[in-house]
Short mmCIF file of C-alpha atoms (C1' of nucleotides) in Angstrom, two decimals:
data_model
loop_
_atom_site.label_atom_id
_atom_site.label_comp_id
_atom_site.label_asym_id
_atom_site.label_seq_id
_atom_site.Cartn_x
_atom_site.Cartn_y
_atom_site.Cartn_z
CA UNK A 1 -76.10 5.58 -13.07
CA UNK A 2 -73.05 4.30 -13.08
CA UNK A 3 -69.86 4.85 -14.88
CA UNK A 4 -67.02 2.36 -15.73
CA UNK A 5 -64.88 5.10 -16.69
CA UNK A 6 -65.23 6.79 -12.97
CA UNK A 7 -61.67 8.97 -12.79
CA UNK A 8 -61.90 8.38 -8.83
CA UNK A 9 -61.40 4.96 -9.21
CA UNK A 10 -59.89 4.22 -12.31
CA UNK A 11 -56.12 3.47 -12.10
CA UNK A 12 -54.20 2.42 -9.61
CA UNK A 13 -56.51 -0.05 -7.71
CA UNK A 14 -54.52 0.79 -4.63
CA UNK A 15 -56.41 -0.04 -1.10
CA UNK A 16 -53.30 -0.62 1.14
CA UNK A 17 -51.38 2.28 0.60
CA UNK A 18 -51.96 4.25 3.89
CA UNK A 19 -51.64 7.88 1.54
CA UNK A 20 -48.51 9.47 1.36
CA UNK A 21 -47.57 12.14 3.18
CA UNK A 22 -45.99 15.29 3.59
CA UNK A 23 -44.13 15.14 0.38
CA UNK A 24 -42.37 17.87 -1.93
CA UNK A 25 -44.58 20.69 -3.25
CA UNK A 26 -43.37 19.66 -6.79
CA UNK A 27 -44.47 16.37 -6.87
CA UNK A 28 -47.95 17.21 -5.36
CA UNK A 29 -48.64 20.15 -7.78
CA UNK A 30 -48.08 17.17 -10.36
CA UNK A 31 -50.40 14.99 -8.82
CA UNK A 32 -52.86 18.00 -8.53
CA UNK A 33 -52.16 18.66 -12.28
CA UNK A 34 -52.80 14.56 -13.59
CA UNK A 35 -56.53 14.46 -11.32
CA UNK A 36 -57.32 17.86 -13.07
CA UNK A 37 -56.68 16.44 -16.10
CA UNK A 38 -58.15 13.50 -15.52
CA UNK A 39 -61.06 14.79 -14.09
CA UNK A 40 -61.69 18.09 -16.57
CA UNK A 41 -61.63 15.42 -19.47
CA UNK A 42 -64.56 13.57 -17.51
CA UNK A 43 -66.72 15.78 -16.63
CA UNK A 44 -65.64 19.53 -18.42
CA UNK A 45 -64.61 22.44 -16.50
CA UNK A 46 -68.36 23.11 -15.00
CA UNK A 47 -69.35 20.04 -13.67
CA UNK A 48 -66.08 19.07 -12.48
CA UNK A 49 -66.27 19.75 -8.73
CA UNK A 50 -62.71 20.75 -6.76
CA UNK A 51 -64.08 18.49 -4.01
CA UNK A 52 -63.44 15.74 -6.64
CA UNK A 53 -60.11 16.94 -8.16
CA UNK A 54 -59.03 16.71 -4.19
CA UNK A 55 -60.13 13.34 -4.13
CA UNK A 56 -58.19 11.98 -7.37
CA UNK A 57 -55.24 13.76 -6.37
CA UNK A 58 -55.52 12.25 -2.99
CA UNK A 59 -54.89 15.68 -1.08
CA UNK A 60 -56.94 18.12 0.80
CA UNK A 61 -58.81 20.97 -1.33
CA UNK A 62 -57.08 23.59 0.45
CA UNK A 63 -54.12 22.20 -0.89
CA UNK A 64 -55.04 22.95 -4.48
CA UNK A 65 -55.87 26.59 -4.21
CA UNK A 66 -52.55 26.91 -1.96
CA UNK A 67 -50.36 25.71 -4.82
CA UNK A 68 -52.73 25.99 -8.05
CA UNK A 69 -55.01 29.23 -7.63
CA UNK A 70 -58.05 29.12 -8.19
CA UNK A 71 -60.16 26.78 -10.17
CA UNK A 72 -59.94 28.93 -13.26
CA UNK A 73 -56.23 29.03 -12.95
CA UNK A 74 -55.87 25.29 -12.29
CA UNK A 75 -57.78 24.38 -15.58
CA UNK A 76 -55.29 26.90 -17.59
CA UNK A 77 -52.32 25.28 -16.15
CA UNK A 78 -53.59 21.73 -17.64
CA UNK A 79 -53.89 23.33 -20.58
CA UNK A 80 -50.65 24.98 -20.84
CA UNK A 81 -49.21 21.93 -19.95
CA UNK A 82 -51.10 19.37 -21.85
CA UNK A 83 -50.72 21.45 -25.43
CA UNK A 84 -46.75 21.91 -24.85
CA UNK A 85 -46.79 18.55 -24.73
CA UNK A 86 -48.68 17.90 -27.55
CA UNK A 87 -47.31 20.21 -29.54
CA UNK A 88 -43.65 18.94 -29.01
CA UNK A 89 -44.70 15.49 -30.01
CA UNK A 90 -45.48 16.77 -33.23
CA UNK A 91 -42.89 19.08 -33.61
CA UNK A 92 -40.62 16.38 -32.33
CA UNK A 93 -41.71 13.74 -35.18
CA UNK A 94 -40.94 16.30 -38.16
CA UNK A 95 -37.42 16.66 -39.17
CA UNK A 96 -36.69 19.52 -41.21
CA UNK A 97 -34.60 17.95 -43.34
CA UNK A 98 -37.07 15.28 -45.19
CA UNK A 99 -39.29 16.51 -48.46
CA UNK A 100 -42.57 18.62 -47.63
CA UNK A 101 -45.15 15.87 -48.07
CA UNK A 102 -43.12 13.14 -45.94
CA UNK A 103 -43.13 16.11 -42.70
CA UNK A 104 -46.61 16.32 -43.21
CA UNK A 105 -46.89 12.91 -42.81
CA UNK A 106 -44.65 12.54 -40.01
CA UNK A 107 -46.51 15.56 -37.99
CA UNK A 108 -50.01 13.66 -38.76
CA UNK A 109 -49.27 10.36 -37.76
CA UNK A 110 -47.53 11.60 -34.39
CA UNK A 111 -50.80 13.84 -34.02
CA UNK A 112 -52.97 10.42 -34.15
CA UNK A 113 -50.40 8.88 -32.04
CA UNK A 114 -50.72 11.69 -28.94
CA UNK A 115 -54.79 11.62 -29.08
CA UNK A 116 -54.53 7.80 -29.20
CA UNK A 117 -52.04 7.55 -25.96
CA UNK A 118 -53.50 10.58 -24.64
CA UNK A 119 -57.02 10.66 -24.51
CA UNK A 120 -57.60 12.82 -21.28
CA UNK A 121 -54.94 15.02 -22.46
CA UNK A 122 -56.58 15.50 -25.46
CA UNK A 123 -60.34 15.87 -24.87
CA UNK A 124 -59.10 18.37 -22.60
CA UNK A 125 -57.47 20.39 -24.85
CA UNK A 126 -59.92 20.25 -27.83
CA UNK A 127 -63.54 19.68 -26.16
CA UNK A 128 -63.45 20.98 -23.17
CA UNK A 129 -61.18 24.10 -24.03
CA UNK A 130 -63.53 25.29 -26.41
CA UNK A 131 -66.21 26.13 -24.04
CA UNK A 132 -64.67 29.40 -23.71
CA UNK A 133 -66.02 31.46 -21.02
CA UNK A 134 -64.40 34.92 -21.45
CA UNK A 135 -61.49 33.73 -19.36
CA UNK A 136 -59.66 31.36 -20.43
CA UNK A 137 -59.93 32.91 -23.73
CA UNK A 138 -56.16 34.00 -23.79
CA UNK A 139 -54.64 30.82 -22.75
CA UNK A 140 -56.53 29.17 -26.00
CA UNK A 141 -56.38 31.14 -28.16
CA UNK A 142 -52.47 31.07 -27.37
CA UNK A 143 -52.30 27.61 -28.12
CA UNK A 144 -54.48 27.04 -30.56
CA UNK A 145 -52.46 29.94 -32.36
CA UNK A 146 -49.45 27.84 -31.45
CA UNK A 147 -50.29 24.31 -33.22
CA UNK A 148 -52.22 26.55 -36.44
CA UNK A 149 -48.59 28.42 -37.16
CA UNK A 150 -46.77 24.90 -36.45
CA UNK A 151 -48.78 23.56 -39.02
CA UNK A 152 -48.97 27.08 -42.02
CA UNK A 153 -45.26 26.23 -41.12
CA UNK A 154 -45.37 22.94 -42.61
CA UNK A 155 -48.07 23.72 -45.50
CA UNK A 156 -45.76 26.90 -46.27
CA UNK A 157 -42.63 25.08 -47.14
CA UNK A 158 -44.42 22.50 -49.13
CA UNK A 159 -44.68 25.43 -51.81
CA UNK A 160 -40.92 25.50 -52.09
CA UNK A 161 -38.81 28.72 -51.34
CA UNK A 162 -39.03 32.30 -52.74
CA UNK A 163 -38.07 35.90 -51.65
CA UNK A 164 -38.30 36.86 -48.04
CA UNK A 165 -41.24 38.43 -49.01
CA UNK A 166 -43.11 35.76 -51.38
CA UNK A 167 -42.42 33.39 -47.99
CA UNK A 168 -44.42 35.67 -45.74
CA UNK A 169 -47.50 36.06 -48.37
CA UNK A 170 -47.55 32.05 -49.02
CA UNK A 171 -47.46 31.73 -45.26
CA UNK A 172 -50.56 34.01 -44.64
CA UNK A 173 -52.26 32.41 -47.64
CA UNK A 174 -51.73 29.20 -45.91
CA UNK A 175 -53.49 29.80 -42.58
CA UNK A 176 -56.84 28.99 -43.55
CA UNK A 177 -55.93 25.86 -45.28
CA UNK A 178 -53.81 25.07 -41.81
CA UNK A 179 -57.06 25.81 -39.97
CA UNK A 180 -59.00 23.40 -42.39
CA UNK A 181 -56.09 20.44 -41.94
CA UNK A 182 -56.46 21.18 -38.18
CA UNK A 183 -60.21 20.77 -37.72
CA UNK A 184 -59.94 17.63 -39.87
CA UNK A 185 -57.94 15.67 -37.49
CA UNK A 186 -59.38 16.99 -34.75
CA UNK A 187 -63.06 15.89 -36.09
CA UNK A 188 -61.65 12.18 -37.35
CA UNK A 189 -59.88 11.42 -33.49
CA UNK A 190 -63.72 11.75 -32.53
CA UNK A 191 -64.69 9.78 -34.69
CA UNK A 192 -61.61 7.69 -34.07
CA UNK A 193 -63.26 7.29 -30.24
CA UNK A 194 -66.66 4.90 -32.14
CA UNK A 195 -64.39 3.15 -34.26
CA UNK A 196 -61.78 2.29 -32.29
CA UNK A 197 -60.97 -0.82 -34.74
CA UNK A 198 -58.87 2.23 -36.87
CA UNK A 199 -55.05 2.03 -36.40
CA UNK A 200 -53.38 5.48 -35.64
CA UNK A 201 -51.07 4.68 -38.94
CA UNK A 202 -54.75 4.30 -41.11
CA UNK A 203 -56.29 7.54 -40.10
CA UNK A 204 -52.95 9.31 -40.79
CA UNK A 205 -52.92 7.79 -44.28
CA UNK A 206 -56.14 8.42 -45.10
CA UNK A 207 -56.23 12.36 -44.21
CA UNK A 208 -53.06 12.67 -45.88
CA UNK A 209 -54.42 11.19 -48.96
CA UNK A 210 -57.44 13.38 -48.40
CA UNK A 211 -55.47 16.68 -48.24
CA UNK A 212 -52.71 15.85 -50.68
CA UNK A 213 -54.46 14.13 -53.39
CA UNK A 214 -57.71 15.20 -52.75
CA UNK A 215 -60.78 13.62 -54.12
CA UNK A 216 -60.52 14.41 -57.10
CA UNK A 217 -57.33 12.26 -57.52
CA UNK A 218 -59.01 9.59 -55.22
CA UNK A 219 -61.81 8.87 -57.28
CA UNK A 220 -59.65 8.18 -60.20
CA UNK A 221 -57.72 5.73 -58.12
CA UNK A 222 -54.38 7.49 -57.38
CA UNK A 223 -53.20 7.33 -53.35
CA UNK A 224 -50.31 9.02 -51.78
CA UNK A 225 -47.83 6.51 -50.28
CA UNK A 226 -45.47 7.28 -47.85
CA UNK A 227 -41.29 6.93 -48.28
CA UNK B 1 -82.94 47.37 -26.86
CA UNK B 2 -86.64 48.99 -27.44
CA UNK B 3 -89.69 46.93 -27.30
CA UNK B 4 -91.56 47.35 -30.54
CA UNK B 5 -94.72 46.37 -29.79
CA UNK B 6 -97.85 45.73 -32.10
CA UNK B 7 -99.55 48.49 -32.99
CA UNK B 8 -103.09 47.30 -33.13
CA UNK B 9 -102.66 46.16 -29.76
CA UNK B 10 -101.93 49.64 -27.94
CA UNK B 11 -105.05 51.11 -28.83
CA UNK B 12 -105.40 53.30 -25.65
CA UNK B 13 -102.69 55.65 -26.00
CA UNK B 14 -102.27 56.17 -22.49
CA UNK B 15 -102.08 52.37 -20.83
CA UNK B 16 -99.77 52.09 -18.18
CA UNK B 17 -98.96 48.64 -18.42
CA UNK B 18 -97.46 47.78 -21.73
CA UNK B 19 -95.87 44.60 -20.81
CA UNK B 20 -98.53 42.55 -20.13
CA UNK B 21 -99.20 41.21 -23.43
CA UNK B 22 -101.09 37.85 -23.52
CA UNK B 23 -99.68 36.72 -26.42
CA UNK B 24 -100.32 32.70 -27.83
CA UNK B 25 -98.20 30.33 -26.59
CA UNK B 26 -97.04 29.20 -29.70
CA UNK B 27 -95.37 32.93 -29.90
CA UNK B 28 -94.02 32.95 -26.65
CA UNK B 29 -91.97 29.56 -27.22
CA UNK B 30 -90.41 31.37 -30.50
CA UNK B 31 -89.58 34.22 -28.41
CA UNK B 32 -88.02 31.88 -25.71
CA UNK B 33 -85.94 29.55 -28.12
CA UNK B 34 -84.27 32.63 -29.92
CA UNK B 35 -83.52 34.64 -26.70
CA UNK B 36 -82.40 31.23 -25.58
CA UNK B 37 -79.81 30.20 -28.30
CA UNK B 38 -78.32 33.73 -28.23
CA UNK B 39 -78.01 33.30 -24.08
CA UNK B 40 -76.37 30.10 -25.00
CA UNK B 41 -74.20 31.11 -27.70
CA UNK B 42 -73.07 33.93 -25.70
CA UNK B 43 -72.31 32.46 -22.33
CA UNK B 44 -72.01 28.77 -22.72
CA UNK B 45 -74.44 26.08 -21.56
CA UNK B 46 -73.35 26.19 -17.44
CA UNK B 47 -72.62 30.25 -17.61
CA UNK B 48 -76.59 31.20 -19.22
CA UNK B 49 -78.78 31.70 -16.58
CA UNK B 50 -82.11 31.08 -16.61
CA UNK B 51 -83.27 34.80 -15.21
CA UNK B 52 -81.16 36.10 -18.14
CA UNK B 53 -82.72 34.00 -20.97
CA UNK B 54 -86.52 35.05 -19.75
CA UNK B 55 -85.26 39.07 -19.27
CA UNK B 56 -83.90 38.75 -22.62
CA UNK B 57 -87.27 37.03 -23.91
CA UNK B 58 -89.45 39.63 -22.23
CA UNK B 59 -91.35 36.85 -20.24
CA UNK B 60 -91.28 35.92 -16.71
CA UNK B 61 -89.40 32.11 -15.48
CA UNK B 62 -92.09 30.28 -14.55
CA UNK B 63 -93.30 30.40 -18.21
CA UNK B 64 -89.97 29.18 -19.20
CA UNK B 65 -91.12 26.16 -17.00
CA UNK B 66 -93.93 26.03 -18.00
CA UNK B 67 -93.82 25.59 -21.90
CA UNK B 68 -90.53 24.31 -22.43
CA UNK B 69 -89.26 22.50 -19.08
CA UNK B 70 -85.97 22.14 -17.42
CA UNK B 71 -83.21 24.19 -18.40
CA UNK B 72 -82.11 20.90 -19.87
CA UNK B 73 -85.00 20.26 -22.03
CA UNK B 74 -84.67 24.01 -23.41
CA UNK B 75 -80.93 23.58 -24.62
CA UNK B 76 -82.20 20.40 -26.25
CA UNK B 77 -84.65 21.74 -28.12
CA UNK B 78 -82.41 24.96 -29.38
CA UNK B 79 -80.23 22.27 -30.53
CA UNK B 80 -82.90 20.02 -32.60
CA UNK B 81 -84.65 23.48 -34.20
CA UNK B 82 -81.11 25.08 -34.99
CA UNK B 83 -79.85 21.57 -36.38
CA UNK B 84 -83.01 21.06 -38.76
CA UNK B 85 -82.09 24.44 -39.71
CA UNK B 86 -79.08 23.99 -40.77
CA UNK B 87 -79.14 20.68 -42.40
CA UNK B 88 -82.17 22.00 -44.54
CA UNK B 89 -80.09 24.85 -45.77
CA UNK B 90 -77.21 22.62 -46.83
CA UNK B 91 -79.52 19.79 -48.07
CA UNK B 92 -81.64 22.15 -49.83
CA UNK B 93 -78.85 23.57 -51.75
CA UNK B 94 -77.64 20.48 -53.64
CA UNK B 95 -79.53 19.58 -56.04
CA UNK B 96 -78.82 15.68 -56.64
CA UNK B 97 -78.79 15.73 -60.72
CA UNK B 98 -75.64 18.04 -60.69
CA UNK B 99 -72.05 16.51 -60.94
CA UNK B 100 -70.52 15.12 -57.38
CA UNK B 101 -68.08 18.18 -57.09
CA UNK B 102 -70.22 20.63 -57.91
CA UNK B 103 -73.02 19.27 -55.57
CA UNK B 104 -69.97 19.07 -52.90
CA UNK B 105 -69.42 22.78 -53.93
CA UNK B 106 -73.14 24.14 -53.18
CA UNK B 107 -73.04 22.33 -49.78
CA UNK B 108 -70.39 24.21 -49.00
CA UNK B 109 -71.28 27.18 -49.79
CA UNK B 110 -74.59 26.81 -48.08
CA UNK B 111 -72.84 25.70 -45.16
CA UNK B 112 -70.49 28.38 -44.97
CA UNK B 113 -73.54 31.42 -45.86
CA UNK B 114 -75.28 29.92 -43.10
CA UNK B 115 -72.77 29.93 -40.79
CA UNK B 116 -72.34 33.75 -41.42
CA UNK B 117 -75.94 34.45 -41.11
CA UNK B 118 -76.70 32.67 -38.20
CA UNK B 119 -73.81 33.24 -35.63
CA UNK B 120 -75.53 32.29 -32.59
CA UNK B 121 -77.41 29.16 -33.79
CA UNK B 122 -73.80 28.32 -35.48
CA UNK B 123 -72.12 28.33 -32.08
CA UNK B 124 -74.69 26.51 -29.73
CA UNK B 125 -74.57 23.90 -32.33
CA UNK B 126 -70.80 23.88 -32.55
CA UNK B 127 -69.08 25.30 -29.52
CA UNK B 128 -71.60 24.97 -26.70
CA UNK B 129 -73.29 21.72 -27.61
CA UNK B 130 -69.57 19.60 -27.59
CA UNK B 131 -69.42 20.39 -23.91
CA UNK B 132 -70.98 16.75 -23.56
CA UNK B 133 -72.67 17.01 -20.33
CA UNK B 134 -73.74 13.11 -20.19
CA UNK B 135 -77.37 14.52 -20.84
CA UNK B 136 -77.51 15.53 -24.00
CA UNK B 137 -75.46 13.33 -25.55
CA UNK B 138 -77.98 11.45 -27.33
CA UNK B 139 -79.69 14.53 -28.98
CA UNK B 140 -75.74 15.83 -29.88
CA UNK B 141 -74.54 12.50 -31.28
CA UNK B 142 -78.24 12.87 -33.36
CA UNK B 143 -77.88 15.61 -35.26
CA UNK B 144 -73.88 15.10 -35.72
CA UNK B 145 -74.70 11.92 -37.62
CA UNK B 146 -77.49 13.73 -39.39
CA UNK B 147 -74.89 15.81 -40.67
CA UNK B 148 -72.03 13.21 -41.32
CA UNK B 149 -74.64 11.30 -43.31
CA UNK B 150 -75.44 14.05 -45.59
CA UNK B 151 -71.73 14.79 -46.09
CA UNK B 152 -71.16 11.18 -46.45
CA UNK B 153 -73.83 10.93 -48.86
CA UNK B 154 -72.14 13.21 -51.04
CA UNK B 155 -68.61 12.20 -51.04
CA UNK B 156 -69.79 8.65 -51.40
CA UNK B 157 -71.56 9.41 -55.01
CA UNK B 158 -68.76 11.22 -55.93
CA UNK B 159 -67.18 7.82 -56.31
CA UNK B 160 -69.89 7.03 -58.92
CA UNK B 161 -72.33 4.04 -58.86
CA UNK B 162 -72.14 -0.05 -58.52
CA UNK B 163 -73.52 -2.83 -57.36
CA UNK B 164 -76.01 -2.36 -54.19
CA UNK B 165 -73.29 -3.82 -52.38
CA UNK B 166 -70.71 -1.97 -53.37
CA UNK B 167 -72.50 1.21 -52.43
CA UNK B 168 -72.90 0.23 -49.14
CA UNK B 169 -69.36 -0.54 -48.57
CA UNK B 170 -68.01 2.43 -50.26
CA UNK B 171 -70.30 4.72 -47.91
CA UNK B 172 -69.21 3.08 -45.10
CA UNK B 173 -65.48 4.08 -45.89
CA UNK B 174 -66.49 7.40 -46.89
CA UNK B 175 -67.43 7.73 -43.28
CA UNK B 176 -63.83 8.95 -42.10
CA UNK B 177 -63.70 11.48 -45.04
CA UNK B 178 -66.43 12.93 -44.23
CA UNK B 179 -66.01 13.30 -40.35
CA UNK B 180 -62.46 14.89 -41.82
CA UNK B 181 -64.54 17.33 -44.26
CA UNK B 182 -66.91 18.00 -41.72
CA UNK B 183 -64.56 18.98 -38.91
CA UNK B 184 -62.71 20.95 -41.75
CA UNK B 185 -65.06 23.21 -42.43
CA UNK B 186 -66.07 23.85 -38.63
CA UNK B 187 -61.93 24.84 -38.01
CA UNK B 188 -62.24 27.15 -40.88
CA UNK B 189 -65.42 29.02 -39.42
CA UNK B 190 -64.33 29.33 -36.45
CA UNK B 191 -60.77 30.89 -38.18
CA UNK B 192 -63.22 33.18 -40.11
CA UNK B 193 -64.36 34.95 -37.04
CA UNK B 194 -61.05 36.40 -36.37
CA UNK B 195 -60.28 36.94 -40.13
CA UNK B 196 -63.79 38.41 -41.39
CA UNK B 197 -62.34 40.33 -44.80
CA UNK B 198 -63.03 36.64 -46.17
CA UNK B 199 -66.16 35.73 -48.15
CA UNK B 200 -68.30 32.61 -47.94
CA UNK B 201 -67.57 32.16 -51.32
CA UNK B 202 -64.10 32.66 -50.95
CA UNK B 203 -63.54 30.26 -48.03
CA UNK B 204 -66.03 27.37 -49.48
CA UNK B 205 -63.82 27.84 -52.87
CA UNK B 206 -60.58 27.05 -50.53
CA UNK B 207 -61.87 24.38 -48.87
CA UNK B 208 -63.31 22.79 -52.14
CA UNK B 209 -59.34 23.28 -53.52
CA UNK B 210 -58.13 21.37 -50.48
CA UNK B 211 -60.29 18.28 -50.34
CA UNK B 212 -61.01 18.26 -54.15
CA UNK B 213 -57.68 18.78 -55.44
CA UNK B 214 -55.52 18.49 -52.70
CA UNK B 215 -52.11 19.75 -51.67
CA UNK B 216 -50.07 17.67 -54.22
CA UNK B 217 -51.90 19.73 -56.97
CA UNK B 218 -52.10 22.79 -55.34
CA UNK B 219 -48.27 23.37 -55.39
CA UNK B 220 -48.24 22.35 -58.89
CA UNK B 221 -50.86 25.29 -59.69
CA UNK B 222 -53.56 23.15 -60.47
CA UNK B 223 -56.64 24.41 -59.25
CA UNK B 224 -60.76 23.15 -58.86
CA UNK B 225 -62.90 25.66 -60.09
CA UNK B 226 -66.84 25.87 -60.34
CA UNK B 227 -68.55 24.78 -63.69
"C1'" DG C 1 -34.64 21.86 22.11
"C1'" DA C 2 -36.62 26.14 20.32
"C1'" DG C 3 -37.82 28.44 16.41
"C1'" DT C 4 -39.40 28.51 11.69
"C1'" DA C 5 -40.80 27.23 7.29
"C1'" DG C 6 -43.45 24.36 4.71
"C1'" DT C 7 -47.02 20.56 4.43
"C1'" DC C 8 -51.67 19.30 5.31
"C1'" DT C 9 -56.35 18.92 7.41
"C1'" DT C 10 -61.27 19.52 9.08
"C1'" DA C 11 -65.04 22.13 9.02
"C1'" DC C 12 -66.94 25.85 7.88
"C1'" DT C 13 -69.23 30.35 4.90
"C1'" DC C 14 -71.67 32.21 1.42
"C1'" DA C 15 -73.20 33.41 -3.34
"C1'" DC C 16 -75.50 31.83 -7.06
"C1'" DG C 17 -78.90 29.93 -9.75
"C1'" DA C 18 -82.34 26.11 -10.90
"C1'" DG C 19 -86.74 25.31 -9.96
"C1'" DT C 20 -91.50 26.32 -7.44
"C1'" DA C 21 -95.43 27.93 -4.59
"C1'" DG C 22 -99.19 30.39 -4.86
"C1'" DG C 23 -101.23 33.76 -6.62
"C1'" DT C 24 -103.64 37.61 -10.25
"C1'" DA C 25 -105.69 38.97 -14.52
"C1'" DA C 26 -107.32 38.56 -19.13
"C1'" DT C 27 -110.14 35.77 -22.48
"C1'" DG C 28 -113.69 32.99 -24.41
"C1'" DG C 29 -117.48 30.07 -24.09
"C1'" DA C 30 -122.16 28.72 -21.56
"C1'" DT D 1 -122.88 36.79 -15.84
"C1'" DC D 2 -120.49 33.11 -14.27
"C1'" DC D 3 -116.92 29.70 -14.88
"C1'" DA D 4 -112.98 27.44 -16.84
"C1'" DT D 5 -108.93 28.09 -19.00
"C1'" DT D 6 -104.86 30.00 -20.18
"C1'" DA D 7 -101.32 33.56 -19.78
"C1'" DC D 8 -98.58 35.56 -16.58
"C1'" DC D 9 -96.33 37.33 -12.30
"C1'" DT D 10 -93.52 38.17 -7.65
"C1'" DA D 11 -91.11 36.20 -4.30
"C1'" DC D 12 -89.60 32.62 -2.43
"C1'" DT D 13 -86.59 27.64 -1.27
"C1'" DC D 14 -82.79 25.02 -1.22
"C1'" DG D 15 -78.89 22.24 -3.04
"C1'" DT D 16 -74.45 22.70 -4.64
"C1'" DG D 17 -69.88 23.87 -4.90
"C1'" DA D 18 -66.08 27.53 -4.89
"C1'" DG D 19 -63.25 29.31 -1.71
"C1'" DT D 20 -61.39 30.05 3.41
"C1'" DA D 21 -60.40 30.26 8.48
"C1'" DA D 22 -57.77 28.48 11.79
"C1'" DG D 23 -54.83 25.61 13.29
"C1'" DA D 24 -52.02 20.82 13.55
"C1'" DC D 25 -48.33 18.15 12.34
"C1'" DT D 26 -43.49 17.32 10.56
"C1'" DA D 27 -38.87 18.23 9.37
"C1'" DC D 28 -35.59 21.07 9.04
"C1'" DT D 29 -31.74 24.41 11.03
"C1'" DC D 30 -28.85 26.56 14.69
#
DNA sequence: GAGTAGTCTTACTCACGAGTAGGTAATGGA
DNA sequence: TCCATTACCTACTCGTGAGTAAGACTACTC
């Protein structure tokens, strides 16, 4: 069985390159971190085998547990690193200043963009995460608290101001409609992955119009627009 | 855990040897399917063990083996029982002469209830089966169009009728809706684990709000309520 | 050039767990 | 009563893959 999508062999088709050595411990642990990612996404945490990660990374296994820890610790530091980075593309695309509904848009669009440009960085974070042994438990359920308050954030302040204390109610009331919004993109980026025809820009629109108009609007023919 | 055993079959009071049962095989395959979806829900796909699922089934290995094959073939059937499960209770609850929201209500509902009765089949379907080994792909991507075409289904009516062709188009556009509804609900279960004070009821009524009204009425006060 | 700190490797060990060999014992029909 | 069948077991094998031992090579400083 063979597999097109092979992470040993995918990028750089390089033969000639007589493999680098000896350099700084910061650029290796990089390396190391890109063939764990690469090869996590693959495979999941389970079946990927160090021996492999090695290989991607072009470096010795030893190597890995010298800078990286152990294999449970390697797969929490790609996750660290790929949801910061996620989560300041978002945070990056939303200006504060702009009316609720146009942030929302903003953070969903740049949400499609990261899974689009990202796809090992992201089928790390949301499939293969999710397996949850007992361990990695913390690490996820830090980050996925991380993106659900980034996005109550955004619901919250599309209900206008208040009190101090009518801000921190509406917020709370908000989380499970953040968790809702959440799931939905994650669910349409895989279905995103069998219809790849989609544009990022499309599926933004369309889940916006889903969770601002709703349906019920929909069916009667009004659409949210952005601008 | 005790081992309540059927009476009529300890007639001797005084029988050393209580485990050896000889029970049907049709039985035993029950017993090993729901000791084997809680294994899986519990530990993951990779982390159950074999010995564990047959100590927690009362019944040696072999007979694992035996009646339901490779530790493979066992997580594949837990998922296609557990799916038809499901997608009877939520299929069973909307009854098609209702009104499109209100049908879109029941399912719901029913999807949400049977989430909170049936933890364990819930999260082998959700959690454990995403971990995509290559294997049982086909049987996952199965049952998660079963489901998307029942959701789509729904939303698609709720559009009202037309022309064959129409139909066929509309469902087809529904598709992403419903992969966004779908994925929706499954981010607001999981949310409900932590948060537990909730009620099916309530949540199903939240997520009805979101995707029926939508944001842009919510803030305005408008709210979707049942019949 | 000697010492030292950091990079890097080959070639192992060893636990774990899927799957099996090879049997015993109960049941039901002839 | 004998035989075939089916239920059921204990006690193994054996591949795989995480993690390591033990040292080699290189590039600094002093």
């Amino acid at each position: 069985m063979q597999d097109a999508r092979d992470p040993r062999t995918e990028s750089p088709p390089n033969r000639s390159k007589p493999r680098s050595r000896r350099l700084p411990r910061e650029v290796r642990e990089r390396q190391i971190l890109d063939a764990a990612v690469r090869v996590f996404a693959h495979h999941g945490y389970h079946e990927a085998a160090m021996d492999e990660i090695s290989e991607v990374a072009e470096i010795s296994k030893p190597m890995i547990y010298a800078y990286l820890g152990s294999k449970e610790e390697l797969f929490v530091a790609c996750i660290r690193r790929e949801a910061n980075r996620l989560i300041e593309s978002i945070s990056g695309a939303v200006e504060a200043d702009l009316p609720p509904d146009e942030q929302l848009w903003r953070g969903l669009r740049a949400f499609f963009e990261y899974a689009q440009q990202n796809r090992a960085s992201w089928t790390v974070l949301h499939r293969q995460a999710s397996t949850q042994g007992p361990h990695f438990a913390a690490e996820l359920s830090a980050w996925r608290r991380r993106a659900l308050d980034l996005v109550t954030g955004l619901l919250a302040r599309a209900e206008g101001s208040g009190t101090e204390e009518e801000r921190s109610t509406r917020h709370e009331r908000m989380r499970p409609f953040a968790a809702a919004l959440v799931g939905a993109g994650e669910s349409m980026v895989d279905w995103w992955i069998d219809h790849p025809e989609h544009t990022a820009d499309a599926l933004s629109m369309r889940l916006m119009n889903l969770v601002w108009m709703g349906f019920g609007d929909m069916v009667q023919g009004r659409r949210w627009k952005p601008d």
